[in-house]
CSV table of C-alpha atoms in Angstrom, one decimal:
chain,number,residue,atom,x,y,z
D,16,MET,CA,-32.2,-64.2,-36.7
D,17,LEU,CA,-32.3,-60.5,-37.5
D,18,PHE,CA,-35.0,-58.3,-36.0
D,19,ASP,CA,-36.4,-54.9,-36.7
D,20,VAL,CA,-37.4,-53.3,-33.3
D,21,ASP,CA,-40.3,-50.9,-33.5
D,22,GLY,CA,-43.4,-52.9,-34.4
D,23,VAL,CA,-41.6,-56.2,-34.2
D,24,LEU,CA,-40.1,-56.5,-30.7
D,25,VAL,CA,-41.7,-53.4,-29.1
D,26,ASP,CA,-44.8,-51.4,-29.5
D,27,SER,CA,-43.7,-47.7,-29.7
D,28,THR,CA,-46.2,-46.5,-32.2
D,29,ALA,CA,-48.1,-44.2,-29.8
D,30,SER,CA,-44.9,-42.8,-28.3
D,31,GLY,CA,-43.3,-42.1,-31.7
D,32,GLU,CA,-46.4,-40.5,-33.1
D,33,ARG,CA,-46.8,-38.2,-30.0
D,34,SER,CA,-43.1,-37.2,-30.4
D,35,TRP,CA,-43.3,-36.5,-34.1
D,36,THR,CA,-46.6,-34.6,-33.8
D,37,ARG,CA,-45.0,-32.4,-31.1
D,38,TRP,CA,-41.9,-31.9,-33.3
D,39,ALA,CA,-44.1,-31.0,-36.3
D,40,GLY,CA,-46.0,-28.4,-34.3
D,41,GLU,CA,-42.7,-26.9,-33.0
D,42,HIS,CA,-41.6,-26.4,-36.7
D,43,GLY,CA,-45.0,-25.2,-38.0
D,44,LEU,CA,-45.5,-28.4,-40.1
D,45,ASP,CA,-48.6,-30.5,-40.8
D,46,PRO,CA,-48.3,-33.5,-38.4
D,47,ALA,CA,-50.1,-35.8,-40.8
D,48,ALA,CA,-47.6,-35.0,-43.5
D,49,VAL,CA,-44.7,-35.6,-41.2
D,50,LEU,CA,-46.2,-38.9,-39.8
D,51,ASP,CA,-46.7,-40.2,-43.3
D,52,GLY,CA,-43.8,-42.6,-44.0
D,53,VAL,CA,-42.0,-42.1,-40.6
D,54,HIS,CA,-42.2,-45.8,-39.7
D,55,GLY,CA,-39.2,-47.7,-40.8
D,56,ARG,CA,-37.3,-44.6,-41.9
D,57,ARG,CA,-34.3,-43.1,-40.1
D,58,SER,CA,-35.1,-39.8,-38.2
D,59,ALA,CA,-32.4,-38.0,-40.1
D,60,GLU,CA,-34.1,-38.8,-43.4
D,61,THR,CA,-37.5,-37.6,-42.2
D,62,VAL,CA,-36.0,-34.4,-40.8
D,63,ARG,CA,-34.3,-33.6,-44.0
D,64,ARG,CA,-37.6,-34.0,-45.9
D,65,PHE,CA,-39.0,-31.1,-44.0
D,66,LEU,CA,-36.2,-28.8,-42.8
D,67,PRO,CA,-33.4,-27.0,-44.7
D,68,GLU,CA,-29.9,-28.4,-44.3
D,69,ASP,CA,-28.8,-25.6,-41.9
D,70,GLN,CA,-31.6,-26.6,-39.5
D,71,ALA,CA,-31.4,-30.4,-39.9
D,72,GLY,CA,-28.8,-31.0,-37.2
D,73,GLU,CA,-30.9,-29.2,-34.5
D,74,GLY,CA,-34.1,-30.8,-35.8
D,75,LEU,CA,-32.6,-34.2,-35.5
D,76,ARG,CA,-31.3,-33.5,-31.9
D,77,ARG,CA,-34.8,-32.3,-30.9
D,78,ILE,CA,-36.7,-35.3,-32.2
D,79,ASP,CA,-34.2,-37.7,-30.5
D,80,GLU,CA,-34.8,-35.7,-27.3
D,81,LEU,CA,-38.6,-36.0,-27.6
D,82,GLU,CA,-38.6,-39.7,-28.5
D,83,ILE,CA,-36.2,-40.7,-25.7
D,84,GLY,CA,-38.2,-38.6,-23.3
D,85,ASP,CA,-41.4,-40.6,-24.2
D,86,ALA,CA,-39.7,-44.0,-24.5
D,87,GLY,CA,-41.0,-45.0,-21.0
D,88,THR,CA,-44.4,-45.8,-22.5
D,89,THR,CA,-42.9,-48.5,-24.8
D,90,VAL,CA,-44.1,-52.1,-24.2
D,91,ALA,CA,-43.0,-55.4,-25.5
D,92,ILE,CA,-44.8,-57.1,-28.4
D,93,PRO,CA,-46.6,-60.2,-27.1
D,94,GLY,CA,-44.2,-63.2,-27.3
D,95,ALA,CA,-41.1,-61.1,-27.8
D,96,ALA,CA,-39.5,-61.8,-24.4
D,97,GLY,CA,-40.1,-65.6,-24.7
D,98,LEU,CA,-38.7,-65.8,-28.2
D,99,LEU,CA,-35.6,-63.8,-27.3
D,100,ALA,CA,-35.0,-65.8,-24.1
D,101,GLY,CA,-34.7,-69.0,-26.2
D,102,LEU,CA,-32.1,-67.7,-28.6
D,103,ALA,CA,-28.5,-68.5,-28.7
D,104,GLY,CA,-26.0,-65.7,-29.4
D,105,ASN,CA,-26.6,-65.6,-33.2
D,106,TRP,CA,-29.2,-62.8,-33.4
D,107,ALA,CA,-29.2,-59.1,-34.0
D,108,VAL,CA,-31.4,-56.1,-34.2
D,109,VAL,CA,-31.4,-53.8,-37.3
D,110,THR,CA,-33.2,-50.6,-36.5
D,111,SER,CA,-33.7,-47.2,-37.9
D,112,ALA,CA,-33.6,-45.7,-34.4
D,113,SER,CA,-30.5,-44.2,-32.8
D,114,ALA,CA,-28.6,-46.2,-30.2
D,115,PRO,CA,-29.8,-44.1,-27.2
D,116,LEU,CA,-33.4,-44.5,-28.4
D,117,LEU,CA,-33.0,-48.2,-29.0
D,118,ASN,CA,-31.6,-48.7,-25.5
D,119,ALA,CA,-34.4,-46.6,-23.9
D,120,ARG,CA,-37.2,-48.5,-25.7
D,121,LEU,CA,-35.7,-52.0,-25.0
D,122,ALA,CA,-35.2,-51.1,-21.3
D,123,ALA,CA,-38.8,-49.8,-21.0
D,124,ALA,CA,-40.1,-53.0,-22.6
D,125,GLY,CA,-38.0,-55.2,-20.3
D,126,LEU,CA,-36.2,-56.8,-23.3
D,127,PRO,CA,-32.5,-57.6,-23.5
D,128,LEU,CA,-29.9,-55.9,-25.6
D,129,PRO,CA,-28.9,-58.2,-28.4
D,130,PRO,CA,-25.4,-59.5,-29.1
D,131,VAL,CA,-25.3,-57.4,-32.3
D,132,VAL,CA,-26.8,-54.0,-32.8
D,133,ILE,CA,-27.1,-52.2,-36.1
D,134,THR,CA,-28.6,-48.7,-35.7
D,135,ALA,CA,-29.2,-45.6,-37.9
D,136,GLU,CA,-25.6,-44.5,-37.4
D,137,ASP,CA,-24.0,-47.7,-38.7
D,138,VAL,CA,-25.1,-47.5,-42.4
D,139,GLU,CA,-24.9,-44.8,-45.0
D,140,ARG,CA,-28.3,-45.8,-46.4
D,141,GLY,CA,-31.3,-46.7,-44.3
D,142,LYS,CA,-34.2,-48.9,-45.1
D,143,PRO,CA,-35.5,-49.7,-47.7
D,144,ASP,CA,-31.9,-50.3,-48.6
D,145,PRO,CA,-30.8,-53.7,-47.4
D,146,ALA,CA,-27.4,-52.5,-46.1
D,147,GLY,CA,-28.4,-52.8,-42.5
D,148,TYR,CA,-29.5,-56.4,-42.7
D,149,LEU,CA,-26.4,-57.4,-44.7
D,150,LEU,CA,-24.2,-55.8,-42.1
D,151,GLY,CA,-26.1,-57.5,-39.3
D,152,ALA,CA,-25.6,-60.9,-40.9
D,153,ARG,CA,-21.9,-60.3,-41.3
D,154,ARG,CA,-21.5,-59.2,-37.7
D,155,VAL,CA,-23.4,-62.2,-36.4
D,156,GLY,CA,-21.2,-64.4,-38.6
D,157,VAL,CA,-24.0,-66.1,-40.5
D,158,PRO,CA,-24.5,-65.9,-44.3
D,159,ILE,CA,-27.5,-63.8,-45.1
D,160,GLY,CA,-29.0,-66.7,-47.0
D,161,GLU,CA,-29.2,-68.6,-43.7
D,162,CYS,CA,-30.9,-65.9,-41.8
D,163,ALA,CA,-34.5,-65.1,-41.0
D,164,ILE,CA,-35.6,-61.5,-40.9
D,165,PHE,CA,-38.5,-60.2,-38.8
D,166,GLU,CA,-40.1,-57.0,-40.1
D,167,ASP,CA,-43.4,-55.1,-40.1
D,168,SER,CA,-43.2,-51.8,-42.1
D,169,GLY,CA,-43.1,-51.1,-45.8
D,170,ASN,CA,-39.6,-49.7,-45.8
D,171,GLY,CA,-38.3,-52.5,-43.6
D,172,LEU,CA,-40.0,-55.3,-45.5
D,173,ALA,CA,-38.5,-53.9,-48.7
D,174,ALA,CA,-35.1,-53.9,-47.1
D,175,ALA,CA,-35.6,-57.4,-45.8
D,176,VAL,CA,-36.7,-58.9,-49.2
D,177,ALA,CA,-33.8,-57.1,-51.0
D,178,ALA,CA,-31.3,-58.7,-48.6
D,179,LYS,CA,-32.3,-62.1,-49.8
D,180,PRO,CA,-32.4,-64.1,-46.5
D,181,ALA,CA,-33.7,-67.6,-46.1
D,182,ALA,CA,-37.0,-66.2,-44.9
D,183,VAL,CA,-38.8,-62.9,-44.2
D,184,VAL,CA,-41.3,-63.1,-41.4
D,185,GLY,CA,-43.9,-60.3,-41.5
D,186,VAL,CA,-45.1,-59.2,-38.1
D,187,GLY,CA,-48.6,-57.7,-37.9
D,188,PRO,CA,-51.5,-57.1,-40.3
D,189,GLY,CA,-49.5,-54.3,-42.1
D,190,ALA,CA,-47.3,-57.0,-43.6
D,191,LEU,CA,-50.1,-58.9,-45.3
D,192,ASP,CA,-49.6,-57.0,-48.6
D,193,SER,CA,-45.9,-57.8,-48.6
D,194,PRO,CA,-44.0,-60.8,-50.0
D,195,ALA,CA,-43.2,-61.9,-46.4
D,196,SER,CA,-43.9,-65.6,-45.7
D,197,PRO,CA,-45.3,-66.3,-43.1
D,198,VAL,CA,-47.0,-63.2,-41.7
D,199,VAL,CA,-47.7,-63.6,-38.0
D,200,ARG,CA,-50.0,-61.6,-35.6
D,201,ASP,CA,-47.2,-61.2,-33.1
D,202,LEU,CA,-44.4,-63.3,-31.7
D,203,ARG,CA,-46.4,-65.6,-29.5
D,204,GLY,CA,-46.0,-69.3,-30.4
D,205,ILE,CA,-42.7,-68.7,-32.2
D,206,ARG,CA,-39.6,-70.4,-30.9
D,207,TRP,CA,-36.1,-71.3,-31.9
D,208,THR,CA,-35.6,-75.1,-31.7
D,209,GLY,CA,-31.8,-75.1,-32.1
D,210,ALA,CA,-32.1,-76.3,-35.7
D,211,GLY,CA,-34.7,-74.0,-37.0
D,212,LEU,CA,-37.7,-71.7,-36.4
D,213,ASP,CA,-40.9,-73.2,-35.2
D,214,VAL,CA,-44.0,-71.0,-35.9
D,215,GLY,CA,-47.2,-72.1,-34.2
D,216,GLN,CA,-50.2,-72.1,-36.5
D,217,ASP,CA,-52.2,-70.0,-34.0
D,218,ALA,CA,-49.8,-67.1,-34.7
D,219,VAL,CA,-50.1,-67.2,-38.5
D,220,LEU,CA,-52.1,-64.6,-40.4
D,221,ARG,CA,-50.9,-65.8,-43.8
D,222,ALA,CA,-48.6,-68.7,-44.6
């Protein structure tokens, strides 16, 4: 199984929005414009949308600093801890976050580091490009066509579908307009049986 992190394993929405709002204010930018499309996109790509190239490096360093500083408010998505506790070693996270931010958010949420981690620094092209998920499957050692991908955002769901896994599980109401099947409220009632994924019907928003 391959998991996105923010919105799938952890709830960091408020933390991320606070950080990006502060960052926008520091750069004289409209926070609403900056926040539009942030979710599921690498910070470097968002920074370069709004700052000239000679300011992008410092802009990226600053948003990483802000987000890591606010990561302590991150909480686990309901059911995440139980699902991860029942997995064998063949799972990975594929995130648009940096490695330090990923570590800070998982630690705050009380979730384990996965056996395989794909972060923003590991791929040339971020979501919606499927490169991260394809790399995650290779490093886990399972063909992508035998993987299930858990995603929540538009960019992430597009990447997941393009990777052509066995299944794309949408997490949260925001995934209802995507091709994901099924779409679940959160991760409660979902478990790995050793032979496949068991999805409790109480969790399903759309089959």
